[in-house]
Short mmCIF file of C-alpha atoms in Angstrom, two decimals:
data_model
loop_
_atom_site.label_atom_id
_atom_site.label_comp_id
_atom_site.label_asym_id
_atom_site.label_seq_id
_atom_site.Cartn_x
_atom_site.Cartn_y
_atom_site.Cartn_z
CA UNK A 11 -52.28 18.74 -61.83
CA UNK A 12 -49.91 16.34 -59.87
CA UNK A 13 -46.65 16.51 -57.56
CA UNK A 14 -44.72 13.64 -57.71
CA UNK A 15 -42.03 13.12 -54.85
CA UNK A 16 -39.45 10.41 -55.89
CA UNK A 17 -36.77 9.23 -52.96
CA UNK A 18 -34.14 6.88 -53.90
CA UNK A 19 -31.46 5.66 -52.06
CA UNK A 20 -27.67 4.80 -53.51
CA UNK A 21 -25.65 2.58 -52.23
CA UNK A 22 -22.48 3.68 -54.22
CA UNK A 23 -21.95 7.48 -52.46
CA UNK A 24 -19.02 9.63 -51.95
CA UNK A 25 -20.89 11.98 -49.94
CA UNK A 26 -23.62 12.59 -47.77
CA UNK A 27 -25.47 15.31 -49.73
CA UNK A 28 -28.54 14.84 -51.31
CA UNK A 29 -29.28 15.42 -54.83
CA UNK A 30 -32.02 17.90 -55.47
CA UNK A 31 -33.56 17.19 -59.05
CA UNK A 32 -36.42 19.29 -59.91
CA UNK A 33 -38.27 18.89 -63.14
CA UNK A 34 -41.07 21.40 -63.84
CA UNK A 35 -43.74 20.20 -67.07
CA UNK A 36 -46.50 22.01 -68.46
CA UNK A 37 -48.85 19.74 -69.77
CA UNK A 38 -52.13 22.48 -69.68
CA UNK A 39 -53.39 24.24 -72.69
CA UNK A 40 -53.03 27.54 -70.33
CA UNK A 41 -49.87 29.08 -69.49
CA UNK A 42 -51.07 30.20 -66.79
CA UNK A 43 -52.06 27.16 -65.00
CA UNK A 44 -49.41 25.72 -62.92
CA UNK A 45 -46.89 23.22 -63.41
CA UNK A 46 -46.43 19.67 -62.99
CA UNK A 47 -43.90 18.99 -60.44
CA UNK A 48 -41.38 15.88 -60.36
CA UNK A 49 -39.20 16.60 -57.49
CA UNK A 50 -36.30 13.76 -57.05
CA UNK A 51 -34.39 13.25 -54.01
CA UNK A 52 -31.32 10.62 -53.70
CA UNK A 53 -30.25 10.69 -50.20
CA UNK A 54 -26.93 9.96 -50.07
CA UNK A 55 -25.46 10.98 -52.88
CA UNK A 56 -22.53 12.79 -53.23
CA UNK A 57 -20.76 15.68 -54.55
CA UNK A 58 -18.32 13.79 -56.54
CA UNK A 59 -20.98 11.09 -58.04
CA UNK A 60 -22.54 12.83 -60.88
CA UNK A 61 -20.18 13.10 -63.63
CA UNK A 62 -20.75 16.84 -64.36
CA UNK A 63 -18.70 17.12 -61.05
CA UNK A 64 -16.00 14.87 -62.26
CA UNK A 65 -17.09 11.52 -60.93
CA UNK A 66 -14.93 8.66 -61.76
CA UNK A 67 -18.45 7.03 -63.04
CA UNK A 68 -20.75 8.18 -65.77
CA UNK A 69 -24.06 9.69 -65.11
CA UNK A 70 -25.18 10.62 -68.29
CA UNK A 71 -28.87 11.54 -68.23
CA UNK A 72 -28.72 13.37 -64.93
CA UNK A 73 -25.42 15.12 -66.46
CA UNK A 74 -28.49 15.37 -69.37
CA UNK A 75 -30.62 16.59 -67.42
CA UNK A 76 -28.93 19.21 -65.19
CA UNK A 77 -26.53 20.95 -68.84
CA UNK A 78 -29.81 21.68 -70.34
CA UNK A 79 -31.49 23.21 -67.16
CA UNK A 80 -29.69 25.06 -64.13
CA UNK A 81 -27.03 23.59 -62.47
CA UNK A 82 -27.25 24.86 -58.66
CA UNK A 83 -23.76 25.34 -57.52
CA UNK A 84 -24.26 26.85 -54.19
CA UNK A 85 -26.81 24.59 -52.49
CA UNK A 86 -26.83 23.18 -49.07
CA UNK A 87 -28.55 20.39 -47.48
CA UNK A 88 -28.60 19.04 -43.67
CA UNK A 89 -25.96 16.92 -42.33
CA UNK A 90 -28.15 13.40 -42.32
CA UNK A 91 -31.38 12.69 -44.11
CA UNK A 92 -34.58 13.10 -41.44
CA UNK A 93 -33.21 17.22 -41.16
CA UNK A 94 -33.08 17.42 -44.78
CA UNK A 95 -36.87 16.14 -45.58
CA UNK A 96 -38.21 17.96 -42.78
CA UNK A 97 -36.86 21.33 -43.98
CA UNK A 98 -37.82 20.42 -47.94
CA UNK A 99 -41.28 19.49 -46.49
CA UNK A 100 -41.86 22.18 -43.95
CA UNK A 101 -39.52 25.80 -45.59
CA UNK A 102 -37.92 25.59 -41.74
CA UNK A 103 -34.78 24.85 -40.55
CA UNK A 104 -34.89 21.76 -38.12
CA UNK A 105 -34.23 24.12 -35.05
CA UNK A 106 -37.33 25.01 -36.12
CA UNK A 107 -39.42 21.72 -36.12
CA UNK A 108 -37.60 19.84 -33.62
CA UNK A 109 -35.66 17.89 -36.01
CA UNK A 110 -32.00 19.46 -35.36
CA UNK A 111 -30.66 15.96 -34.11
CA UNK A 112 -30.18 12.71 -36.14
CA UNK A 113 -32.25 10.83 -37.31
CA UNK A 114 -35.60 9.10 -36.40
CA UNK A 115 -34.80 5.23 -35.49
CA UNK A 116 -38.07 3.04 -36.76
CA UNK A 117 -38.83 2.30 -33.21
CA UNK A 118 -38.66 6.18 -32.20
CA UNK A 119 -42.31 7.64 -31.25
CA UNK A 120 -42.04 11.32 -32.73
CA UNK A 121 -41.77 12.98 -36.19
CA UNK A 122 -42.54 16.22 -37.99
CA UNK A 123 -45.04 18.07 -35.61
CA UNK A 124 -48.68 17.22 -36.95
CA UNK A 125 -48.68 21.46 -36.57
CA UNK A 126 -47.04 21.96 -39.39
CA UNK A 127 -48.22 21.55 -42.85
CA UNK A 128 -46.35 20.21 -45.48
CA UNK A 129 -45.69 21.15 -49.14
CA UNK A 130 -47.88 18.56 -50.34
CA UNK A 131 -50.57 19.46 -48.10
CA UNK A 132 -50.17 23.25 -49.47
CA UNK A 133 -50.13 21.70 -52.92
CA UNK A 134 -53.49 19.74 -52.04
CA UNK A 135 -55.21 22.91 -51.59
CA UNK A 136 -54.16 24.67 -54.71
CA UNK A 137 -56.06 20.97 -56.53
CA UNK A 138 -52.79 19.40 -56.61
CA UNK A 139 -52.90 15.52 -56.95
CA UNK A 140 -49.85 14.44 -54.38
CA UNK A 141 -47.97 10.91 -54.43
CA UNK A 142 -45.07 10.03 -52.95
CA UNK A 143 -42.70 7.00 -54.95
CA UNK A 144 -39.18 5.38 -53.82
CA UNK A 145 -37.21 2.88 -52.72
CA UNK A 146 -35.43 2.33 -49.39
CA UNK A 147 -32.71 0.28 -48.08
CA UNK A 148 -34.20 -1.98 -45.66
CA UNK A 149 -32.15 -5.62 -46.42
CA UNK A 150 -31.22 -7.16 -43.05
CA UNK A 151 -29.15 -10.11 -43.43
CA UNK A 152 -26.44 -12.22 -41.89
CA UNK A 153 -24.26 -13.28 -44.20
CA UNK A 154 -21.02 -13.14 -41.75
CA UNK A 155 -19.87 -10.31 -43.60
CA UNK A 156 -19.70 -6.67 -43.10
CA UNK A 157 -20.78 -5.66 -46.26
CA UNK A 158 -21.83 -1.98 -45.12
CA UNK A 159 -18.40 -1.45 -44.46
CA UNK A 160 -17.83 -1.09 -48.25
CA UNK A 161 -21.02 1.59 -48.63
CA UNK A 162 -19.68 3.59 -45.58
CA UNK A 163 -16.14 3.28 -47.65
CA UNK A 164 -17.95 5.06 -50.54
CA UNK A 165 -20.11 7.69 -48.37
CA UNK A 166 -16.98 9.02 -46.91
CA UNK A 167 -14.88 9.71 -49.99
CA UNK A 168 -15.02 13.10 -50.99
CA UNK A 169 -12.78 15.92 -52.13
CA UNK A 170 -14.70 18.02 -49.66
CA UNK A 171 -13.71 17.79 -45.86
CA UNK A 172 -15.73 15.93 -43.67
CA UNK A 173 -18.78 13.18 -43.76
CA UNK A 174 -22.11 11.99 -43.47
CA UNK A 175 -23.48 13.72 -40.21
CA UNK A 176 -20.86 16.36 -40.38
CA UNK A 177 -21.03 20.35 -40.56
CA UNK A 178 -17.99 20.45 -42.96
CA UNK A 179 -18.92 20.90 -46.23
CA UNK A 180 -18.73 17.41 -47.40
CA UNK A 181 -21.65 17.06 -45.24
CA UNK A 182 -24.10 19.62 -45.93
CA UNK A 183 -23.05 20.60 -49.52
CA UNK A 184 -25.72 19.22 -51.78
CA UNK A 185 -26.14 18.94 -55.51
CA UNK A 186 -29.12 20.10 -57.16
CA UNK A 187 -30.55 21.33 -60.61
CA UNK A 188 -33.29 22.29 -61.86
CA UNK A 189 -35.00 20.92 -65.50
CA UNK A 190 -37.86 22.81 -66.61
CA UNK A 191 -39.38 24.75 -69.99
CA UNK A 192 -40.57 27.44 -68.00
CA UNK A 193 -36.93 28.22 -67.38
CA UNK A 194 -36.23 31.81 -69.09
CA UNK A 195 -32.43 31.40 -68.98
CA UNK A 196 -31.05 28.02 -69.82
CA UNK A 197 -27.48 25.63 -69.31
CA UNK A 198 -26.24 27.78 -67.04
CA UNK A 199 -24.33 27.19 -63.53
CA UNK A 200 -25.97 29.34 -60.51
CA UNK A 201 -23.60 30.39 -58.01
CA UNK A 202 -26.19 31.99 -55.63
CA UNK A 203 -26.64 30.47 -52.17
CA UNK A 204 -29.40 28.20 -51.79
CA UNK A 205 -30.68 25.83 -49.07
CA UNK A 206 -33.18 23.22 -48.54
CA UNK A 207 -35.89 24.91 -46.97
CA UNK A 208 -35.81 27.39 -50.33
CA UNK A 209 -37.88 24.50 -51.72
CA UNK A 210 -41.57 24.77 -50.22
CA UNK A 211 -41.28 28.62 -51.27
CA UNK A 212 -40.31 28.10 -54.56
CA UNK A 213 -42.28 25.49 -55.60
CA UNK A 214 -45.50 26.58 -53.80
CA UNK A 215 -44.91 29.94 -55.81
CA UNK A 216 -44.80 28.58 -58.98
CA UNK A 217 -47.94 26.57 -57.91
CA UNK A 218 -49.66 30.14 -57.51
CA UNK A 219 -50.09 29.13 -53.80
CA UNK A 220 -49.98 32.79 -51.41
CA UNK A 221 -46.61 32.68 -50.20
CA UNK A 222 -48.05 34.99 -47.47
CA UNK A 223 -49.85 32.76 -45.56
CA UNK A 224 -47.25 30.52 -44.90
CA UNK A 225 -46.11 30.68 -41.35
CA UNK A 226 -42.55 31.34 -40.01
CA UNK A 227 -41.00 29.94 -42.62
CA UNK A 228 -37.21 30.02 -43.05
CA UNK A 229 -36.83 29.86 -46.87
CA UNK A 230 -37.40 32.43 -49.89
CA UNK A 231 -38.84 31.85 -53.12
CA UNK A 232 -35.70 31.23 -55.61
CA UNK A 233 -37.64 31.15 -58.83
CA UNK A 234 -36.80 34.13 -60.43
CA UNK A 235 -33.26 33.37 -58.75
CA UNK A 236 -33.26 30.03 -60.71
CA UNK A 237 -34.96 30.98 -63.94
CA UNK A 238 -33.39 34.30 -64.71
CA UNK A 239 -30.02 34.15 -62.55
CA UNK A 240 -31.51 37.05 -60.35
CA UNK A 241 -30.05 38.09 -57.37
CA UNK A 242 -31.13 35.93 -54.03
CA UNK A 243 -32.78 37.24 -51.54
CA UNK A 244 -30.97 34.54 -49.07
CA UNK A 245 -26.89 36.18 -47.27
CA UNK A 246 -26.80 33.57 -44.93
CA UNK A 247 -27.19 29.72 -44.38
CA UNK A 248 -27.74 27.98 -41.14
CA UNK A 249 -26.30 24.74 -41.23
CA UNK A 250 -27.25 23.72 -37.52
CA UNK A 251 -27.30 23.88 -34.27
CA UNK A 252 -27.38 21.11 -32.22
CA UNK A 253 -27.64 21.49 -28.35
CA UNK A 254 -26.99 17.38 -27.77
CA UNK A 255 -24.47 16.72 -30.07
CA UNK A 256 -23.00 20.73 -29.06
CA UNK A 257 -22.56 21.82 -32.47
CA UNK A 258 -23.25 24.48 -34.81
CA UNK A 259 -21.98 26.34 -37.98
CA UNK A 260 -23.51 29.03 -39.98
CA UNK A 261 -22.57 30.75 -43.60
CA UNK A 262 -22.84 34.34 -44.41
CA UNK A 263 -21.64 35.08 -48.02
CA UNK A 264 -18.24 33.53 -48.36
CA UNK A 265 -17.41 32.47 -44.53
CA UNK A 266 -18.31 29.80 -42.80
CA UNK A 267 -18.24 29.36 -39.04
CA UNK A 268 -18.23 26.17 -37.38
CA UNK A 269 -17.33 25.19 -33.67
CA UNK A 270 -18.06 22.55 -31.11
CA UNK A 271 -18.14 18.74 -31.40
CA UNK A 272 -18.65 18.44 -34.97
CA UNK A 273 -18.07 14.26 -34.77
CA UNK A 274 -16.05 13.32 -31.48
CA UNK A 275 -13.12 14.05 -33.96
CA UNK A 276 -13.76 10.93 -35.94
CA UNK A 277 -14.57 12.24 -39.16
CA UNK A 278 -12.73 15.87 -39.74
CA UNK A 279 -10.46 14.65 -41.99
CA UNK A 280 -10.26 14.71 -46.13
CA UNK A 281 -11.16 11.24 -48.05
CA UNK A 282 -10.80 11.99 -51.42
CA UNK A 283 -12.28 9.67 -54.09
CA UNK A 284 -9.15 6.76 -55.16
CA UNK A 285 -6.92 7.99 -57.96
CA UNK A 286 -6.60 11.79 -56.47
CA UNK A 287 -3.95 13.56 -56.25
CA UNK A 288 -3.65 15.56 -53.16
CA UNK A 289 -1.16 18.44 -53.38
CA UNK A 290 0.50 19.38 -49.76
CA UNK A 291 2.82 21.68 -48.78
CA UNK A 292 4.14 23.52 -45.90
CA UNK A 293 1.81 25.93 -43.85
CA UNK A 294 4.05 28.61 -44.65
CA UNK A 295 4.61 27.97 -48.30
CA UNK A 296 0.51 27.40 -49.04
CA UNK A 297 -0.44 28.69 -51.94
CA UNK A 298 -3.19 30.06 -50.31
CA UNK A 299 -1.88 32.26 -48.23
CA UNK A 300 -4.57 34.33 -46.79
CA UNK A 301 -3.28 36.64 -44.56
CA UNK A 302 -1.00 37.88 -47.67
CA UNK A 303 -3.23 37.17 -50.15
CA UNK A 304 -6.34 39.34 -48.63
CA UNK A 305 -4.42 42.19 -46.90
CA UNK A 306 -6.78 44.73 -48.25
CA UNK A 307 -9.78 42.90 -47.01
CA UNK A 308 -8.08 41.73 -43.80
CA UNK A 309 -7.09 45.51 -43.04
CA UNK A 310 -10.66 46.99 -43.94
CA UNK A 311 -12.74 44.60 -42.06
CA UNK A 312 -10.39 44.94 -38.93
CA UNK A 313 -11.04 48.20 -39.09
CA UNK A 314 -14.19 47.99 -38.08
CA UNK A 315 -15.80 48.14 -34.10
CA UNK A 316 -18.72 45.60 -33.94
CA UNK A 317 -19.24 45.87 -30.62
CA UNK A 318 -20.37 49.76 -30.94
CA UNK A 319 -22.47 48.60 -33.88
CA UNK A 320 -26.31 49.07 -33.80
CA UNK A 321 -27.95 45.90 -35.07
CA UNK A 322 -28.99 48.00 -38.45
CA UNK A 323 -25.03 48.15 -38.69
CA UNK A 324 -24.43 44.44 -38.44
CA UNK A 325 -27.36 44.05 -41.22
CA UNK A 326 -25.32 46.18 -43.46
CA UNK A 327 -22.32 44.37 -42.82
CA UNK A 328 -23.82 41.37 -43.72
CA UNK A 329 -24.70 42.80 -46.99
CA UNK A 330 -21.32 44.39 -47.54
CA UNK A 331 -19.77 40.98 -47.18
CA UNK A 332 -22.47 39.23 -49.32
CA UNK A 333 -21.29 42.44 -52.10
CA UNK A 334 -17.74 41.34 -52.00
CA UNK A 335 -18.55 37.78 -52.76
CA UNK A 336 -20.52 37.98 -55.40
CA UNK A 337 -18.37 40.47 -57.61
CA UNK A 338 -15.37 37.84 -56.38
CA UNK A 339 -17.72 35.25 -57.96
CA UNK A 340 -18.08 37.19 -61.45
CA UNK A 341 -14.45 36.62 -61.47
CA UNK A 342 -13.09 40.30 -60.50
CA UNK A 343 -9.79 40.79 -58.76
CA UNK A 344 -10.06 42.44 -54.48
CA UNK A 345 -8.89 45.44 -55.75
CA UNK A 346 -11.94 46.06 -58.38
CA UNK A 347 -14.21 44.78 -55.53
CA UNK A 348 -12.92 46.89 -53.16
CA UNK A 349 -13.05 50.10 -55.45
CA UNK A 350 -16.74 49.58 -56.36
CA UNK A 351 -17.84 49.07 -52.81
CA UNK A 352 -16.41 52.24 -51.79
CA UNK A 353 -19.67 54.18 -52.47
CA UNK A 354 -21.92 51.49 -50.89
CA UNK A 355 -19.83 51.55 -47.65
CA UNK A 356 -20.02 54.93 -47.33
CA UNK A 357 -23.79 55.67 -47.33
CA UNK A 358 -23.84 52.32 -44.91
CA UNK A 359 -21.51 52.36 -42.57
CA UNK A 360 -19.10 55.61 -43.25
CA UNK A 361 -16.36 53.29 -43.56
CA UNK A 362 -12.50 54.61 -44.04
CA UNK A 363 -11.32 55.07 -47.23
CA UNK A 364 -7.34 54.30 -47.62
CA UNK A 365 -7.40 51.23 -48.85
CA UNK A 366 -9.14 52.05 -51.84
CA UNK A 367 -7.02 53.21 -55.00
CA UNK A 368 -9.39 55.61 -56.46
CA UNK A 369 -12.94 55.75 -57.05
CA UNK A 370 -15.76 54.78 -59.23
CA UNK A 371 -19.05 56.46 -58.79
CA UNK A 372 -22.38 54.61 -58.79
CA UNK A 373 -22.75 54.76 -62.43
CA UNK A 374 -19.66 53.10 -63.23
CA UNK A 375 -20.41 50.74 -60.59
CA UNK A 376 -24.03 49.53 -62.20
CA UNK A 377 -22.55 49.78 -65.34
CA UNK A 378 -19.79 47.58 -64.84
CA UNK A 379 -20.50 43.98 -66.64
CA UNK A 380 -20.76 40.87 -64.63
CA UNK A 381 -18.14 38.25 -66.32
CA UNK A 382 -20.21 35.04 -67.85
CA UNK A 383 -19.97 31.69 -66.78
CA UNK A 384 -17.66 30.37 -70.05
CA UNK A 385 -17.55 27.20 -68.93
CA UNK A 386 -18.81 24.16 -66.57
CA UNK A 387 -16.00 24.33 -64.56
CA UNK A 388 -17.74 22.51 -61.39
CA UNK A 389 -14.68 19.81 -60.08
CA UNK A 390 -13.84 20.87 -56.88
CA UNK A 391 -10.36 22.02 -56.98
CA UNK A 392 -9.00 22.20 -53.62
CA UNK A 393 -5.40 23.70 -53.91
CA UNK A 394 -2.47 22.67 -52.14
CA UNK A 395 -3.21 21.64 -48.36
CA UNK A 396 -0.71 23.08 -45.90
CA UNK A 397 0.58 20.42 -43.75
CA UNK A 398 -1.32 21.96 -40.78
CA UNK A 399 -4.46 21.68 -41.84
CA UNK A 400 -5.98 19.16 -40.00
CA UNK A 401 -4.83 21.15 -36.65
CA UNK A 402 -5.09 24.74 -37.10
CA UNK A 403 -9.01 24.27 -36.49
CA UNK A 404 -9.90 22.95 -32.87
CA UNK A 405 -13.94 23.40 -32.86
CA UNK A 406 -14.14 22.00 -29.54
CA UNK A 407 -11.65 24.89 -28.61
CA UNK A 408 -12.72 27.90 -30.38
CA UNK A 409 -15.12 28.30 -33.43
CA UNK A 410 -13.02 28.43 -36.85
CA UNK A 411 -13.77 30.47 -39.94
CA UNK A 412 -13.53 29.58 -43.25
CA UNK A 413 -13.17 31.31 -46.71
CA UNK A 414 -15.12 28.69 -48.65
CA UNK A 415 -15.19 31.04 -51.54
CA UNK A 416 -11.03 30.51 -51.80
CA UNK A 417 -10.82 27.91 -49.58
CA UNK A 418 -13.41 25.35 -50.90
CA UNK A 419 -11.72 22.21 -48.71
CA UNK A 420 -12.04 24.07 -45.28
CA UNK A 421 -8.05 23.80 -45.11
CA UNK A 422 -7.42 27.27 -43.55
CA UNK A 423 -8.69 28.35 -40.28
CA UNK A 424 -8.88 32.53 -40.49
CA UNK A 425 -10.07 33.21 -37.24
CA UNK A 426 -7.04 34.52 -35.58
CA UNK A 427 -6.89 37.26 -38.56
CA UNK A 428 -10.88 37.83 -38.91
CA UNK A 429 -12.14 38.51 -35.34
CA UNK A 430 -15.20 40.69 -36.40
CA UNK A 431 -16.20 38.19 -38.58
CA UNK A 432 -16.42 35.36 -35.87
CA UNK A 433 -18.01 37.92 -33.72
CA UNK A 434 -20.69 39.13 -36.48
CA UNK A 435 -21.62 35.13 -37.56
CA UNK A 436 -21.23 34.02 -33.60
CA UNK A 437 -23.95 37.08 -33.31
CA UNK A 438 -26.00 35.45 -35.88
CA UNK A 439 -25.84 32.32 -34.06
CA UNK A 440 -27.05 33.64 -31.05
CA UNK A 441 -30.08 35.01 -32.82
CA UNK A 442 -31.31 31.82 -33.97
CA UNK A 443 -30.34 30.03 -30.94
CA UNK A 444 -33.29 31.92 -29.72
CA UNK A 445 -35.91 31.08 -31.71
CA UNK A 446 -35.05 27.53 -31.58
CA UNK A 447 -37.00 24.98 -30.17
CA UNK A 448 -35.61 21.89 -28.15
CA UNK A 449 -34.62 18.38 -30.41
CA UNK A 450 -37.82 16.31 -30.33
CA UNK A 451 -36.40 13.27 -30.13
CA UNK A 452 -37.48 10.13 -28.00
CA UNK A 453 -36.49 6.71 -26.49
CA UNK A 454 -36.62 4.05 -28.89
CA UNK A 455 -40.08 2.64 -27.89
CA UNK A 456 -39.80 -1.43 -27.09
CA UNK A 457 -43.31 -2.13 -28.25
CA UNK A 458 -42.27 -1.25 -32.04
CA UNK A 459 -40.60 -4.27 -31.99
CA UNK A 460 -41.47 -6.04 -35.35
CA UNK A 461 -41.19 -9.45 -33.41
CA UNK A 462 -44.29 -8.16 -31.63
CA UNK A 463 -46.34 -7.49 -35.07
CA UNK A 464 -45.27 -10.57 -37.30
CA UNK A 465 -41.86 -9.38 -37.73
CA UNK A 466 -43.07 -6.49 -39.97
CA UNK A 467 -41.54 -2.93 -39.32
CA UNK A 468 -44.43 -0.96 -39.25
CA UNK A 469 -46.58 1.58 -37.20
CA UNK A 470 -47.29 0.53 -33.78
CA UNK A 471 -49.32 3.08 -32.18
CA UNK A 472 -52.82 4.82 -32.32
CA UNK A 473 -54.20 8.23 -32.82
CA UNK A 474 -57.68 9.57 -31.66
CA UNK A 475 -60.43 9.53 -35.29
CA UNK A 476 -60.08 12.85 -34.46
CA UNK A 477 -56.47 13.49 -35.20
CA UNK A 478 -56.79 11.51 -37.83
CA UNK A 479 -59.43 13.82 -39.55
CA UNK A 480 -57.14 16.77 -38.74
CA UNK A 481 -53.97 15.82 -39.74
CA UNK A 482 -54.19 12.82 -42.34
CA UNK A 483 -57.57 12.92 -44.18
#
């Protein structure tokens, strides 16, 4: 048996995502044993730079790759690389592990806690042969030009709002797939929600490691998620919280909170890819006009008293909301959402029932077929952008809320007209603000200067034997 881990790094992104590639092979005359495991990440990489997205490039055997397997269309990564790995390797989020804030500099004297234990360290023990492969970016020349200028040009052009080391989503939405013969259901787009940490679960699963014994963890196995299009276990998505940088943002079902100082206002803008057309129109003539558009929706959820909820009540909530985006997803209108959750609501949460046309019972709501995904349709189409866009969201002011279901481009802060959902996600917040542990990070050290070890990056200080034995042998 063997896990292969594969990192590259592209210089020609128009994103800061990361691209997820997991291929699954059985190569064992028992289909029982587990898989081989060829798990590919491209830091970097970007939304729009795969051409199954639309990129102005081809990409033809990843596009390969991902039509014949499961396209993951819902997948988020952290904001800058060093997050990202540590949640892949570890199922937590980096509040979690210390690793909530930038990235480690090669002079920096911390890491992943030697506590934890990794994926490949779980795989180890299940007789998994481990190796790690790729290439990184390490040319340092002077050449009197600034030729990174023309790689940060690239990294920042996206249809998505935002950048590298961002909480909008063009820096924490990811693409992924998955490749594997053990799939049961094949070239298909999954639209459930699915982060980083999802990995060590799901891949220690399939491993037939005991997902029981892993400790704390924030992720869920997504296998049967993946393989059959089965509903996920995962509502909600914590993006971050920082407590240097004094940022955070969090997504539960199809909103998306995010307040504080996402970049010192640098990077909040839109840079599409060249050759886009950008349609813009006047706040009040949008085309996605949400207070009109959602009226139903607005009115119900207003309805509601969160602060006389019980904490089962805000669960349910969250579930009600996670309801109404996935039957938006299978392509139904508000109103047939909003007259199939009518029995749900009421054994929940006793909700009022005006706004609701007439009624289906629970039969007709099982009953009623989900719509099927007819076609890739995966290029980010962001609608018109009203011309007050890139000021009717002041994170540093007050958080902002997002539809990202019909508002893919963060154009349209909602806040003003959702107040109980800011208060139920700001709850949510709160909640993991508690279990979070403080960033981890440290002074550059001076004696990891390379000029002090033959001008070779490399490590500079030294464990006890017995660490060593513990954590690395």
């Amino acid at each position: 048996m063997a896990c292969l881990f594969t990192n590259f790094s592209f210089t020609n992104s128009h994103g800061t995502f990361q691209l997820a590639v997991l291929i699954l092979i059985h190569v064992f005359t028992s289909l029982a044993s587990p898989p081989n495991i060829i798990f590919i990440l491209a830091d970097d990489l970007g939304w729009d730079d795969v051409s199954f997205h639309g990129a102005e490039f081809p990409t033809p055997n990843i596009d390969r790759l991902a039509l014949d397997g499961v396209i993951l269309n819902n997948y988020y990564v952290q904001p800058m690389c060093t997050p990202t790995r540590g949640a892949i390797l570890t199922g937590k989020y980096p509040i979690h592990t210390g690793l909530q804030h930038y990235v480690i500099a090669g002079s920096q004297p911390y890491g992943l806690p030697l506590t934890e234990i990794t994926l490949a360290q779980h795989l180890q023990t299940l007789g998994y042969v481990t190796r790690a492969i790729g290439k990184i970016i390490i040319i340092l020349s002077c050449l009197n030009v600034d030729f990174y200028y023309l790689l940060f040009k690239k990294i920042i052009s996206s249809s998505y709002r935002g950048t590298k080391n961002t909480l909008w989503q063009g820096g924490v939405r990811g693409v992924g797939f998955v490749h594997s013969p053990l799939l049961k259901k094949k070239s298909y787009v999954n639209n459930n929600l699915m982060h980083a940490v999802d990995w060590m679960p799901t891949l220690l699963g399939l491993a037939k490691g005991d997902l029981t014994k892993l400790d704390n963890i924030d992720g869920f196995d997504q296998w049967e998620t993946i393989s059959e299009n089965a509903e996920s276990e995962r509502k909600e998505v914590l993006l971050n919280i920082d407590p240097i940088m004094q940022h955070e943002s969090l997504i539960i079902a199809q909103y998306k909170i995010i307040f504080g100082n996402i970049s010192d206002g640098k990077n909040d803008g839109w840079y599409p890819p060249s050759g886009t057309n950008i349609l813009s129109a006047n706040s009040s003539n949008s085309s996605l006009n949400y207070e009109k558009n959602n009226e139903s929706n607005i009115k119900f959820i207003s309805s509601l008293n969160i602060q006389d909820m019980t904490q089962t009540e805000v669960k349910n909530l969250i579930d009600i909301l996670d309801f109404i985006n996935k039957r938006l997803r299978n392509n139904l209108t508000m109103n047939d959402v909003l007259i199939d959750l009518l029995p749900t609501i009421n054994e929940m949460m006793n909700a009022p029932q005006i706004f609701f046309s007439s009624v289906h019972n629970k039969e007709e709501m099982a009953t009623k077929k989900k719509a099927e995904v007819n076609s890739l349709d995966l290029v980010v189409n962001c609608g018109i952008r009203p011309t007050n866009a890139s000021t009717n969201c002041q994170p540093l002011k007050a958080p902002c809320l997002f539809d990202i279901e019909n508002d893919p481009c963060e154009y349209n802060n909602i806040a003003d007209h959702l107040p109980v959902i800011v208060e139920v996600l700001t709850q949510r917040l709160r909640m993991y603000e508690s279990t979070m542990i403080p960033p981890a990070n440290k002074p550059i050290d001076p004696k990891g200067d390379p000029s002090l070890h033959g001008g070779v990056w490399g490590p500079w200080l030294l464990i006890s034997d017995s660490v060593r034995r513990e954590h690395f042998l």
